[in-house]
Protein backbone atom coordinates (compact mmCIF):
# COMPACT_ATOMS: atom_id res chain seq x y z
CA UNK A 1 0.00 0.00 0.00
CA UNK A 2 1.24 3.48 -0.92
CA UNK A 3 2.22 5.66 2.07
CA UNK A 4 -0.01 8.65 2.79
CA UNK A 5 1.50 11.98 1.77
CA UNK A 6 2.74 14.06 4.67
CA UNK A 7 1.50 17.65 4.73
CA UNK A 8 2.46 20.55 6.99
CA UNK A 9 1.16 24.13 7.15
CA UNK A 10 2.72 27.53 7.79
CA UNK A 11 0.47 30.31 9.14
CA UNK A 12 -2.50 29.36 11.32
CA UNK A 13 -4.36 32.69 11.19
CA UNK A 14 -7.84 33.39 9.84
CA UNK A 15 -7.62 31.21 6.72
CA UNK A 16 -4.90 28.86 7.95
CA UNK A 17 -7.31 27.54 10.59
CA UNK A 18 -9.81 26.54 7.88
CA UNK A 19 -7.03 24.69 6.02
CA UNK A 20 -6.07 22.92 9.26
CA UNK A 21 -9.70 21.94 9.92
CA UNK A 22 -9.82 20.09 6.57
CA UNK A 23 -6.25 18.78 6.51
CA UNK A 24 -6.37 17.39 10.06
CA UNK A 25 -9.32 15.11 9.31
CA UNK A 26 -8.59 14.20 5.69
CA UNK A 27 -8.30 10.42 5.40
CA UNK A 28 -5.95 10.45 2.38
CA UNK A 29 -3.11 12.35 4.05
CA UNK A 30 -1.01 12.45 7.16
CA UNK A 31 -1.25 16.00 8.57
CA UNK A 32 2.05 16.33 10.42
CA UNK A 33 1.43 19.73 12.02
CA UNK A 34 1.93 23.46 11.56
CA UNK A 35 4.21 26.38 12.36
CA UNK A 36 3.08 29.93 13.20
CA UNK A 37 5.45 32.58 14.44
CA UNK A 38 2.77 33.79 16.86
CA UNK A 39 3.33 31.29 19.69
CA UNK A 40 0.21 32.22 21.66
CA UNK A 41 -2.03 31.71 18.61
CA UNK A 42 -0.20 28.47 17.72
CA UNK A 43 -0.98 27.09 21.17
CA UNK A 44 -4.69 27.91 20.82
CA UNK A 45 -4.94 26.39 17.33
CA UNK A 46 -3.04 23.29 18.43
CA UNK A 47 -5.57 22.76 21.26
CA UNK A 48 -8.61 23.59 19.13
CA UNK A 49 -7.81 21.05 16.39
CA UNK A 50 -5.67 18.61 18.40
CA UNK A 51 -2.77 19.00 15.98
CA UNK A 52 0.95 19.43 16.60
CA UNK A 53 2.38 22.94 16.62
CA UNK A 54 6.08 23.01 15.69
CA UNK A 55 8.48 25.45 17.39
CA UNK A 56 10.79 25.36 14.42
CA UNK A 57 9.94 25.99 10.74
CA UNK A 58 12.74 23.75 9.39
CA UNK A 59 11.88 20.84 11.66
CA UNK A 60 8.32 20.84 10.25
CA UNK A 61 9.27 21.32 6.60
CA UNK A 62 12.03 18.67 6.72
CA UNK A 63 9.49 16.07 7.87
CA UNK A 64 6.80 16.55 5.19
CA UNK A 65 6.26 16.02 1.45
CA UNK A 66 4.17 19.15 0.89
CA UNK A 67 3.45 22.47 2.60
CA UNK A 68 0.43 24.79 2.70
CA UNK A 69 1.60 28.43 2.93
CA UNK A 70 -1.16 30.53 4.51
CA UNK A 71 0.84 33.51 5.75
CA UNK A 72 0.48 37.17 4.68
CA UNK A 73 1.30 37.74 1.00
CA UNK A 74 4.56 39.64 1.66
CA UNK A 75 6.00 36.43 3.21
CA UNK A 76 4.96 33.95 0.47
CA UNK A 77 8.15 34.28 -1.59
CA UNK A 78 10.62 33.67 1.22
CA UNK A 79 8.67 30.74 2.69
CA UNK A 80 7.92 29.12 -0.70
CA UNK A 81 11.58 29.44 -1.70
CA UNK A 82 12.73 27.64 1.47
CA UNK A 83 10.20 24.85 0.90
CA UNK A 84 10.89 24.43 -2.84
CA UNK A 85 14.66 24.40 -2.26
CA UNK A 86 14.01 21.46 0.08
CA UNK A 87 12.06 19.84 -2.82
CA UNK A 88 8.65 20.14 -1.15
CA UNK A 89 5.44 20.69 -3.15
CA UNK A 90 3.64 23.88 -2.12
CA UNK A 91 0.10 25.17 -1.93
CA UNK A 92 0.41 28.97 -1.73
CA UNK A 93 -2.56 31.14 -0.81
CA UNK A 94 -3.46 33.87 -3.30
CA UNK A 95 -1.91 36.05 -4.58
CA UNK A 96 1.11 33.89 -5.39
CA UNK A 97 3.56 36.62 -4.25
CA UNK A 98 3.60 40.40 -3.97
CA UNK A 99 5.51 40.95 -7.24
CA UNK A 100 6.21 39.17 -10.52
CA UNK A 101 9.97 38.68 -9.98
CA UNK A 102 9.31 36.75 -6.78
CA UNK A 103 6.69 34.59 -8.54
CA UNK A 104 9.03 33.87 -11.49
CA UNK A 105 11.81 32.87 -9.13
CA UNK A 106 9.73 30.32 -7.23
CA UNK A 107 8.20 28.95 -10.46
CA UNK A 108 11.76 28.39 -11.77
CA UNK A 109 12.84 26.62 -8.57
CA UNK A 110 9.72 24.41 -8.70
CA UNK A 111 10.44 23.46 -12.31
CA UNK A 112 14.11 22.73 -11.58
CA UNK A 113 13.21 20.58 -8.55
CA UNK A 114 10.17 18.91 -10.18
CA UNK A 115 7.85 20.35 -7.52
CA UNK A 116 4.20 21.31 -7.73
CA UNK A 117 2.93 24.83 -7.01
CA UNK A 118 -0.80 25.35 -6.54
CA UNK A 119 -2.13 28.87 -5.93
CA UNK A 120 -5.21 29.42 -3.75
CA UNK A 121 -7.57 30.96 -6.30
CA UNK A 122 -10.49 29.36 -4.51
CA UNK A 123 -13.23 30.70 -6.79
CA UNK A 124 -12.22 28.08 -9.38
CA UNK A 125 -13.61 25.53 -6.92
CA UNK A 126 -16.73 27.50 -6.01
CA UNK A 127 -19.75 25.31 -6.95
CA UNK A 128 -21.88 28.40 -7.76
CA UNK A 129 -19.30 29.71 -10.22
CA UNK A 130 -18.80 26.30 -11.77
CA UNK A 131 -22.58 26.01 -12.21
CA UNK A 132 -22.68 29.51 -13.74
CA UNK A 133 -20.03 28.42 -16.26
CA UNK A 134 -22.52 25.81 -17.53
CA UNK A 135 -25.27 28.46 -17.97
CA UNK A 136 -23.66 31.08 -20.19
CA UNK A 137 -22.33 30.38 -23.66
CA UNK A 138 -20.09 33.29 -24.66
CA UNK A 139 -20.70 36.43 -22.62
CA UNK A 140 -19.42 39.58 -24.32
CA UNK A 141 -19.66 41.70 -21.19
CA UNK A 142 -18.92 40.54 -17.63
CA UNK A 143 -19.22 42.61 -14.46
CA UNK A 144 -17.90 41.46 -11.09
CA UNK A 145 -18.30 43.27 -7.77
CA UNK A 146 -16.40 42.14 -4.68
CA UNK A 147 -16.94 44.52 -1.76
CA UNK A 148 -16.15 44.15 1.92
CA UNK A 149 -16.12 46.29 5.05
CA UNK A 150 -12.68 47.43 6.18
CA UNK A 151 -10.44 45.22 8.29
CA UNK A 152 -6.69 45.41 8.84
CA UNK A 153 -6.06 41.81 7.76
CA UNK A 154 -4.84 41.74 4.14
CA UNK A 155 -3.86 45.42 3.98
CA UNK A 156 -0.18 44.53 3.54
CA UNK A 157 -1.16 44.52 -0.16
CA UNK A 158 -3.51 46.81 -2.15
CA UNK A 159 -7.13 45.71 -2.64
CA UNK A 160 -6.30 44.74 -6.24
CA UNK A 161 -3.91 42.06 -4.95
CA UNK A 162 -6.11 41.08 -2.04
CA UNK A 163 -9.67 40.94 -3.49
CA UNK A 164 -9.65 41.80 -7.21
CA UNK A 165 -7.05 39.14 -7.98
CA UNK A 166 -9.78 36.50 -7.39
CA UNK A 167 -11.87 38.03 -10.17
CA UNK A 168 -8.93 38.59 -12.51
CA UNK A 169 -8.13 34.87 -12.25
CA UNK A 170 -11.81 34.07 -12.83
CA UNK A 171 -12.04 36.26 -15.91
CA UNK A 172 -8.86 34.67 -17.31
CA UNK A 173 -10.44 31.24 -16.78
CA UNK A 174 -13.61 32.32 -18.65
CA UNK A 175 -12.27 34.38 -21.57
CA UNK A 176 -9.93 32.52 -23.91
CA UNK A 177 -8.32 35.53 -25.59
CA UNK A 178 -5.43 37.96 -25.12
CA UNK A 179 -5.92 41.19 -23.19
CA UNK A 180 -5.55 44.23 -25.44
CA UNK A 181 -6.37 47.07 -23.05
CA UNK A 182 -6.54 47.68 -19.31
CA UNK A 183 -7.94 50.86 -17.74
CA UNK A 184 -8.29 51.46 -14.05
CA UNK A 185 -9.06 53.98 -11.38
CA UNK A 186 -9.27 53.85 -7.62
CA UNK A 187 -8.68 55.44 -4.28
CA UNK A 188 -7.08 54.95 -0.87
CA UNK A 189 -8.73 55.81 2.39
CA UNK A 190 -8.10 53.46 5.29
CA UNK A 191 -4.68 52.05 4.36
CA UNK A 192 -1.48 53.26 2.69
CA UNK A 193 -2.41 51.43 -0.50
CA UNK A 194 -5.42 51.37 -2.84
CA UNK A 195 -8.64 50.39 -0.99
CA UNK A 196 -11.15 50.82 -3.84
CA UNK A 197 -10.47 49.82 -7.44
CA UNK A 198 -12.32 49.77 -10.73
CA UNK A 199 -10.80 47.97 -13.72
CA UNK A 200 -11.92 47.75 -17.32
CA UNK A 201 -10.28 44.89 -19.21
CA UNK A 202 -10.72 44.47 -22.97
CA UNK A 203 -9.86 41.23 -24.78
CA UNK A 204 -8.79 40.73 -28.40
CA UNK A 205 -12.04 38.83 -29.15
CA UNK A 206 -14.08 41.87 -28.08
CA UNK A 207 -15.10 40.64 -24.61
CA UNK A 208 -15.06 43.32 -21.92
CA UNK A 209 -14.77 42.72 -18.17
CA UNK A 210 -15.56 45.39 -15.61
CA UNK A 211 -14.29 44.62 -12.12
CA UNK A 212 -14.98 46.56 -8.95
CA UNK A 213 -13.34 45.74 -5.63
CA UNK A 214 -13.53 47.60 -2.37
CA UNK A 215 -12.47 46.96 1.20
CA UNK A 216 -14.16 50.12 2.46
CA UNK A 217 -17.76 49.10 1.74
CA UNK A 218 -20.73 49.05 4.13
CA UNK A 219 -21.59 45.42 3.40
CA UNK A 220 -20.22 42.30 1.79
CA UNK A 221 -21.20 42.08 -1.89
CA UNK A 222 -20.11 39.33 -4.30
CA UNK A 223 -21.96 39.64 -7.60
CA UNK A 224 -21.28 38.49 -11.13
CA UNK A 225 -23.34 39.69 -14.12
CA UNK A 226 -22.89 38.29 -17.62
CA UNK A 227 -24.44 39.60 -20.81
CA UNK A 228 -24.65 37.91 -24.20
CA UNK A 229 -27.13 37.78 -27.08
CA UNK A 230 -30.49 36.73 -25.64
CA UNK A 231 -29.09 35.82 -22.21
CA UNK A 232 -28.43 37.79 -19.01
CA UNK A 233 -27.28 36.17 -15.75
CA UNK A 234 -26.91 37.65 -12.31
CA UNK A 235 -25.13 35.58 -9.69
CA UNK A 236 -25.05 36.37 -6.00
CA UNK A 237 -22.26 34.37 -4.36
CA UNK A 238 -23.38 35.42 -0.88
CA UNK A 239 -26.81 33.70 -1.08
CA UNK A 240 -25.76 31.75 -3.28
CA UNK A 241 -28.03 31.82 -6.37
CA UNK A 242 -27.93 32.32 -10.12
CA UNK A 243 -30.78 34.20 -11.83
CA UNK A 244 -31.10 33.75 -15.57
CA UNK A 245 -33.12 35.82 -18.03
CA UNK A 246 -33.35 34.63 -21.64
CA UNK A 247 -35.20 35.43 -24.82
CA UNK A 248 -34.95 31.84 -26.05
CA UNK A 249 -36.11 28.78 -24.16
CA UNK A 250 -32.96 26.68 -24.47
CA UNK A 251 -31.64 23.86 -22.25
CA UNK A 252 -30.72 26.38 -19.50
CA UNK A 253 -34.42 26.72 -18.63
CA UNK A 254 -36.43 24.02 -16.87
CA UNK A 255 -40.15 23.33 -17.30
CA UNK A 256 -40.74 25.30 -14.08
CA UNK A 257 -39.20 28.53 -15.45
CA UNK A 258 -41.32 31.70 -15.43
CA UNK A 259 -42.38 33.03 -18.82
CA UNK A 260 -43.79 36.45 -19.62
CA UNK A 261 -44.13 38.54 -22.74
CA UNK A 262 -42.08 41.73 -23.05
CA UNK A 263 -41.82 44.52 -25.57
CA UNK A 264 -38.41 44.61 -27.28
CA UNK A 265 -37.07 46.74 -30.15
CA UNK A 266 -37.78 43.74 -32.39
CA UNK A 267 -41.42 43.45 -31.22
CA UNK A 268 -43.14 41.38 -28.52
CA UNK A 269 -41.08 38.43 -27.29
CA UNK A 270 -41.26 35.80 -24.56
CA UNK A 271 -38.85 36.38 -21.67
CA UNK A 272 -37.87 33.31 -19.64
CA UNK A 273 -36.65 33.50 -16.02
CA UNK A 274 -35.08 30.79 -13.90
CA UNK A 275 -33.55 30.91 -10.43
CA UNK A 276 -30.86 28.28 -9.89
CA UNK A 277 -29.80 27.31 -6.37
CA UNK A 278 -26.45 25.55 -6.84
CA UNK A 279 -25.39 22.43 -4.99
CA UNK A 280 -23.69 23.11 -1.65
CA UNK A 281 -20.03 22.09 -1.64
CA UNK A 282 -17.04 23.28 0.37
CA UNK A 283 -14.83 25.15 -2.12
CA UNK A 284 -11.79 25.03 0.19
CA UNK A 285 -12.10 21.27 0.57
CA UNK A 286 -12.41 20.90 -3.24
CA UNK A 287 -9.30 23.03 -3.65
CA UNK A 288 -7.33 21.05 -1.05
CA UNK A 289 -8.37 17.78 -2.71
CA UNK A 290 -7.08 19.07 -6.03
CA UNK A 291 -3.71 19.71 -4.37
CA UNK A 292 -3.64 16.25 -2.74
CA UNK A 293 -4.37 14.54 -6.09
CA UNK A 294 -1.79 16.69 -7.89
CA UNK A 295 0.87 15.77 -5.32
CA UNK A 296 -0.01 12.07 -5.34
CA UNK A 297 -0.31 11.69 -9.10
CA UNK A 298 2.34 14.32 -10.01
CA UNK A 299 -0.32 16.15 -12.06
CA UNK A 300 -0.65 19.86 -12.83
CA UNK A 301 -3.17 21.41 -10.41
CA UNK A 302 -6.18 23.36 -11.75
CA UNK A 303 -4.46 26.63 -10.72
CA UNK A 304 -0.69 26.24 -11.05
CA UNK A 305 2.09 28.76 -10.40
CA UNK A 306 2.01 30.13 -13.96
CA UNK A 307 -1.70 30.90 -13.72
CA UNK A 308 -1.09 32.52 -10.34
CA UNK A 309 1.63 34.65 -11.98
CA UNK A 310 -0.67 35.65 -14.87
CA UNK A 311 -3.39 36.88 -12.47
CA UNK A 312 -0.75 38.72 -10.44
CA UNK A 313 0.70 40.44 -13.54
CA UNK A 314 -2.72 41.80 -14.54
CA UNK A 315 -3.38 42.87 -10.94
CA UNK A 316 -0.07 44.76 -10.83
CA UNK A 317 -0.83 46.41 -14.17
CA UNK A 318 -4.20 47.60 -12.76
CA UNK A 319 -2.52 48.81 -9.58
CA UNK A 320 0.08 50.80 -11.57
CA UNK A 321 -2.65 52.45 -13.67
CA UNK A 322 -4.50 53.49 -10.51
CA UNK A 323 -1.35 54.96 -8.96
CA UNK A 324 -0.55 56.89 -12.17
CA UNK A 325 -4.11 58.29 -12.32
CA UNK A 326 -3.93 59.45 -8.72
P1 LIG B 1 -3.86 36.24 9.03
O1 LIG B 1 -3.12 37.48 9.34
O2 LIG B 1 -5.15 35.98 9.72
O3 LIG B 1 -2.93 34.96 9.29
C1 LIG B 1 -1.59 34.91 8.91
C2 LIG B 1 -0.83 34.08 9.94
O4 LIG B 1 0.49 33.90 9.46
C3 LIG B 1 -0.72 34.76 11.31
O5 LIG B 1 -1.18 33.86 12.32
C4 LIG B 1 0.77 35.09 11.46
O6 LIG B 1 1.23 34.98 12.79
C5 LIG B 1 1.39 34.02 10.57
N1 LIG B 1 2.72 34.40 10.04
C6 LIG B 1 3.09 35.58 9.50
N2 LIG B 1 4.37 35.50 9.05
C7 LIG B 1 4.79 34.24 9.34
C8 LIG B 1 6.00 33.56 9.14
N3 LIG B 1 7.05 34.16 8.52
N4 LIG B 1 6.10 32.28 9.55
C9 LIG B 1 5.04 31.67 10.17
N5 LIG B 1 3.87 32.26 10.40
C10 LIG B 1 3.74 33.54 9.98
O7 LIG B 1 -4.04 36.25 7.45
P2 LIG B 1 -5.08 35.43 6.56
O8 LIG B 1 -6.29 36.25 6.34
O9 LIG B 1 -5.23 34.04 7.09
O10 LIG B 1 -4.32 35.44 5.13
C11 LIG B 1 -3.24 34.59 4.89
C12 LIG B 1 -3.11 34.40 3.37
O11 LIG B 1 -4.32 33.87 2.87
C13 LIG B 1 -2.88 35.70 2.57
O12 LIG B 1 -2.02 35.43 1.49
C14 LIG B 1 -4.26 36.06 2.04
O13 LIG B 1 -4.22 36.78 0.82
C15 LIG B 1 -4.84 34.67 1.83
N6 LIG B 1 -6.30 34.66 1.91
C16 LIG B 1 -6.98 34.02 0.94
C17 LIG B 1 -8.37 33.96 0.97
C18 LIG B 1 -9.09 33.22 -0.11
O14 LIG B 1 -10.28 33.43 -0.28
N7 LIG B 1 -8.43 32.34 -0.81
C19 LIG B 1 -9.07 34.55 2.02
C20 LIG B 1 -8.33 35.18 3.05
C21 LIG B 1 -6.94 35.23 2.96
XYZ file of C-alpha atoms and ligand atoms in Angstrom:
370
model
C 0.000 0.000 0.000
C 1.237 3.483 -0.923
C 2.219 5.665 2.069
C -0.009 8.652 2.789
C 1.496 11.977 1.772
C 2.736 14.057 4.672
C 1.504 17.647 4.730
C 2.463 20.553 6.985
C 1.159 24.126 7.152
C 2.719 27.528 7.787
C 0.475 30.307 9.136
C -2.498 29.355 11.316
C -4.356 32.691 11.188
C -7.842 33.388 9.839
C -7.621 31.214 6.715
C -4.900 28.856 7.947
C -7.311 27.540 10.591
C -9.806 26.543 7.885
C -7.035 24.687 6.017
C -6.067 22.921 9.265
C -9.702 21.941 9.922
C -9.823 20.095 6.573
C -6.248 18.781 6.509
C -6.367 17.391 10.062
C -9.320 15.113 9.305
C -8.587 14.201 5.694
C -8.301 10.421 5.405
C -5.954 10.449 2.383
C -3.115 12.352 4.054
C -1.008 12.454 7.158
C -1.250 15.997 8.567
C 2.051 16.325 10.419
C 1.429 19.734 12.022
C 1.935 23.461 11.564
C 4.208 26.377 12.361
C 3.077 29.932 13.198
C 5.451 32.579 14.443
C 2.766 33.789 16.860
C 3.333 31.291 19.691
C 0.211 32.221 21.662
C -2.026 31.712 18.608
C -0.199 28.474 17.725
C -0.977 27.089 21.165
C -4.687 27.910 20.816
C -4.935 26.393 17.325
C -3.041 23.287 18.428
C -5.568 22.761 21.260
C -8.614 23.591 19.130
C -7.813 21.049 16.394
C -5.669 18.609 18.402
C -2.771 19.004 15.982
C 0.946 19.428 16.599
C 2.380 22.938 16.623
C 6.080 23.011 15.692
C 8.476 25.454 17.386
C 10.791 25.362 14.415
C 9.941 25.988 10.740
C 12.739 23.746 9.391
C 11.885 20.837 11.660
C 8.318 20.843 10.255
C 9.274 21.324 6.601
C 12.029 18.669 6.717
C 9.487 16.074 7.872
C 6.804 16.549 5.194
C 6.257 16.020 1.447
C 4.173 19.151 0.887
C 3.453 22.468 2.597
C 0.430 24.792 2.699
C 1.597 28.425 2.926
C -1.163 30.530 4.508
C 0.842 33.507 5.750
C 0.484 37.170 4.684
C 1.304 37.742 1.000
C 4.558 39.636 1.658
C 6.002 36.432 3.210
C 4.961 33.947 0.467
C 8.152 34.277 -1.593
C 10.616 33.667 1.215
C 8.669 30.737 2.691
C 7.916 29.118 -0.700
C 11.584 29.437 -1.702
C 12.726 27.645 1.468
C 10.196 24.845 0.899
C 10.886 24.431 -2.838
C 14.657 24.402 -2.255
C 14.008 21.459 0.077
C 12.061 19.835 -2.820
C 8.648 20.140 -1.145
C 5.439 20.693 -3.147
C 3.640 23.879 -2.124
C 0.098 25.167 -1.935
C 0.412 28.971 -1.731
C -2.561 31.143 -0.808
C -3.463 33.874 -3.302
C -1.915 36.049 -4.582
C 1.111 33.885 -5.392
C 3.558 36.617 -4.246
C 3.599 40.400 -3.968
C 5.505 40.954 -7.238
C 6.210 39.166 -10.520
C 9.974 38.681 -9.977
C 9.306 36.755 -6.784
C 6.695 34.591 -8.535
C 9.029 33.874 -11.494
C 11.812 32.869 -9.125
C 9.727 30.325 -7.229
C 8.200 28.947 -10.457
C 11.764 28.393 -11.768
C 12.841 26.618 -8.574
C 9.717 24.415 -8.699
C 10.439 23.461 -12.312
C 14.107 22.727 -11.576
C 13.207 20.583 -8.550
C 10.172 18.915 -10.180
C 7.855 20.346 -7.516
C 4.199 21.312 -7.729
C 2.929 24.832 -7.014
C -0.796 25.346 -6.543
C -2.127 28.871 -5.932
C -5.209 29.421 -3.745
C -7.572 30.956 -6.298
C -10.492 29.363 -4.506
C -13.233 30.705 -6.790
C -12.215 28.082 -9.384
C -13.606 25.534 -6.916
C -16.730 27.497 -6.007
C -19.747 25.313 -6.952
C -21.878 28.399 -7.762
C -19.303 29.714 -10.225
C -18.802 26.297 -11.768
C -22.581 26.011 -12.208
C -22.680 29.508 -13.741
C -20.032 28.417 -16.258
C -22.516 25.812 -17.531
C -25.269 28.456 -17.968
C -23.663 31.084 -20.185
C -22.329 30.375 -23.663
C -20.093 33.293 -24.658
C -20.701 36.434 -22.616
C -19.417 39.580 -24.322
C -19.660 41.704 -21.190
C -18.920 40.543 -17.633
C -19.215 42.614 -14.460
C -17.897 41.455 -11.087
C -18.295 43.274 -7.770
C -16.398 42.144 -4.680
C -16.939 44.517 -1.763
C -16.146 44.150 1.918
C -16.123 46.293 5.053
C -12.683 47.431 6.175
C -10.437 45.219 8.295
C -6.686 45.409 8.844
C -6.062 41.810 7.762
C -4.845 41.738 4.140
C -3.864 45.418 3.977
C -0.184 44.529 3.543
C -1.163 44.517 -0.156
C -3.514 46.808 -2.151
C -7.134 45.714 -2.639
C -6.304 44.739 -6.237
C -3.909 42.057 -4.954
C -6.111 41.082 -2.039
C -9.675 40.936 -3.495
C -9.654 41.802 -7.205
C -7.051 39.136 -7.983
C -9.782 36.499 -7.387
C -11.867 38.027 -10.175
C -8.931 38.588 -12.505
C -8.126 34.869 -12.253
C -11.807 34.070 -12.825
C -12.042 36.256 -15.912
C -8.858 34.668 -17.306
C -10.439 31.239 -16.780
C -13.613 32.317 -18.650
C -12.268 34.377 -21.566
C -9.935 32.519 -23.905
C -8.322 35.528 -25.594
C -5.434 37.961 -25.121
C -5.917 41.190 -23.187
C -5.548 44.233 -25.444
C -6.373 47.074 -23.054
C -6.542 47.682 -19.315
C -7.938 50.857 -17.742
C -8.288 51.460 -14.055
C -9.055 53.981 -11.378
C -9.270 53.851 -7.616
C -8.684 55.440 -4.284
C -7.082 54.955 -0.868
C -8.727 55.811 2.389
C -8.105 53.459 5.290
C -4.680 52.051 4.359
C -1.476 53.264 2.689
C -2.408 51.431 -0.504
C -5.423 51.373 -2.844
C -8.644 50.385 -0.990
C -11.151 50.824 -3.844
C -10.466 49.824 -7.437
C -12.325 49.767 -10.733
C -10.803 47.969 -13.719
C -11.916 47.747 -17.322
C -10.279 44.888 -19.205
C -10.718 44.468 -22.968
C -9.864 41.231 -24.776
C -8.794 40.727 -28.400
C -12.040 38.826 -29.148
C -14.083 41.869 -28.078
C -15.096 40.637 -24.608
C -15.058 43.316 -21.922
C -14.773 42.721 -18.166
C -15.558 45.389 -15.608
C -14.289 44.625 -12.122
C -14.982 46.563 -8.950
C -13.344 45.737 -5.631
C -13.526 47.601 -2.368
C -12.469 46.961 1.199
C -14.164 50.118 2.465
C -17.758 49.095 1.739
C -20.730 49.049 4.131
C -21.588 45.424 3.396
C -20.217 42.300 1.786
C -21.198 42.078 -1.890
C -20.107 39.326 -4.304
C -21.959 39.638 -7.602
C -21.281 38.489 -11.130
C -23.338 39.688 -14.115
C -22.887 38.293 -17.622
C -24.439 39.602 -20.814
C -24.647 37.908 -24.198
C -27.129 37.776 -27.076
C -30.494 36.725 -25.643
C -29.088 35.817 -22.205
C -28.432 37.791 -19.012
C -27.278 36.169 -15.753
C -26.913 37.652 -12.307
C -25.135 35.575 -9.685
C -25.047 36.373 -6.000
C -22.263 34.375 -4.365
C -23.378 35.425 -0.884
C -26.809 33.705 -1.085
C -25.762 31.750 -3.283
C -28.034 31.824 -6.370
C -27.930 32.321 -10.124
C -30.778 34.203 -11.830
C -31.100 33.748 -15.572
C -33.125 35.822 -18.033
C -33.345 34.634 -21.637
C -35.197 35.427 -24.822
C -34.948 31.837 -26.052
C -36.112 28.781 -24.164
C -32.963 26.684 -24.471
C -31.643 23.864 -22.249
C -30.719 26.377 -19.497
C -34.422 26.720 -18.631
C -36.434 24.020 -16.866
C -40.151 23.327 -17.302
C -40.736 25.304 -14.080
C -39.197 28.530 -15.446
C -41.318 31.697 -15.431
C -42.379 33.030 -18.820
C -43.791 36.445 -19.621
C -44.126 38.537 -22.745
C -42.079 41.729 -23.046
C -41.817 44.518 -25.570
C -38.407 44.613 -27.280
C -37.069 46.740 -30.148
C -37.784 43.737 -32.391
C -41.420 43.453 -31.219
C -43.145 41.380 -28.520
C -41.084 38.431 -27.287
C -41.261 35.805 -24.559
C -38.846 36.380 -21.668
C -37.867 33.311 -19.638
C -36.655 33.504 -16.025
C -35.084 30.794 -13.900
C -33.546 30.914 -10.432
C -30.856 28.279 -9.894
C -29.802 27.314 -6.372
C -26.452 25.555 -6.845
C -25.391 22.432 -4.991
C -23.688 23.114 -1.650
C -20.032 22.088 -1.641
C -17.044 23.280 0.365
C -14.827 25.154 -2.120
C -11.788 25.033 0.191
C -12.100 21.268 0.571
C -12.408 20.895 -3.237
C -9.300 23.032 -3.648
C -7.331 21.053 -1.048
C -8.370 17.783 -2.708
C -7.078 19.065 -6.031
C -3.709 19.711 -4.365
C -3.639 16.252 -2.742
C -4.370 14.542 -6.086
C -1.791 16.687 -7.891
C 0.873 15.773 -5.323
C -0.008 12.072 -5.340
C -0.313 11.689 -9.097
C 2.335 14.322 -10.014
C -0.324 16.155 -12.058
C -0.650 19.860 -12.827
C -3.167 21.410 -10.407
C -6.177 23.362 -11.747
C -4.461 26.627 -10.717
C -0.695 26.238 -11.055
C 2.085 28.757 -10.404
C 2.014 30.134 -13.959
C -1.701 30.903 -13.723
C -1.093 32.518 -10.337
C 1.626 34.650 -11.976
C -0.666 35.652 -14.865
C -3.390 36.877 -12.475
C -0.752 38.722 -10.437
C 0.703 40.438 -13.538
C -2.723 41.796 -14.544
C -3.379 42.873 -10.943
C -0.069 44.759 -10.834
C -0.833 46.408 -14.174
C -4.202 47.599 -12.762
C -2.523 48.812 -9.578
C 0.085 50.796 -11.574
C -2.645 52.449 -13.670
C -4.501 53.486 -10.515
C -1.355 54.959 -8.958
C -0.548 56.891 -12.175
C -4.110 58.290 -12.321
C -3.928 59.450 -8.724
P -3.857 36.240 9.033
O -3.115 37.479 9.344
O -5.149 35.977 9.717
O -2.925 34.959 9.293
C -1.585 34.915 8.909
C -0.831 34.078 9.939
O 0.495 33.897 9.460
C -0.723 34.758 11.313
O -1.175 33.858 12.316
C 0.768 35.086 11.462
O 1.225 34.981 12.793
C 1.395 34.024 10.567
N 2.716 34.398 10.037
C 3.094 35.577 9.497
N 4.366 35.503 9.053
C 4.794 34.242 9.338
C 6.003 33.558 9.143
N 7.048 34.160 8.521
N 6.103 32.277 9.551
C 5.042 31.669 10.173
N 3.866 32.262 10.397
C 3.741 33.535 9.977
O -4.040 36.251 7.445
P -5.082 35.433 6.557
O -6.294 36.245 6.337
O -5.226 34.041 7.090
O -4.323 35.439 5.135
C -3.242 34.586 4.889
C -3.109 34.399 3.370
O -4.320 33.865 2.870
C -2.880 35.696 2.574
O -2.025 35.426 1.494
C -4.260 36.061 2.042
O -4.217 36.782 0.819
C -4.844 34.674 1.825
N -6.304 34.659 1.905
C -6.979 34.022 0.937
C -8.365 33.957 0.966
C -9.089 33.218 -0.106
O -10.285 33.433 -0.283
N -8.426 32.336 -0.815
C -9.069 34.548 2.020
C -8.335 35.178 3.047
C -6.945 35.227 2.964
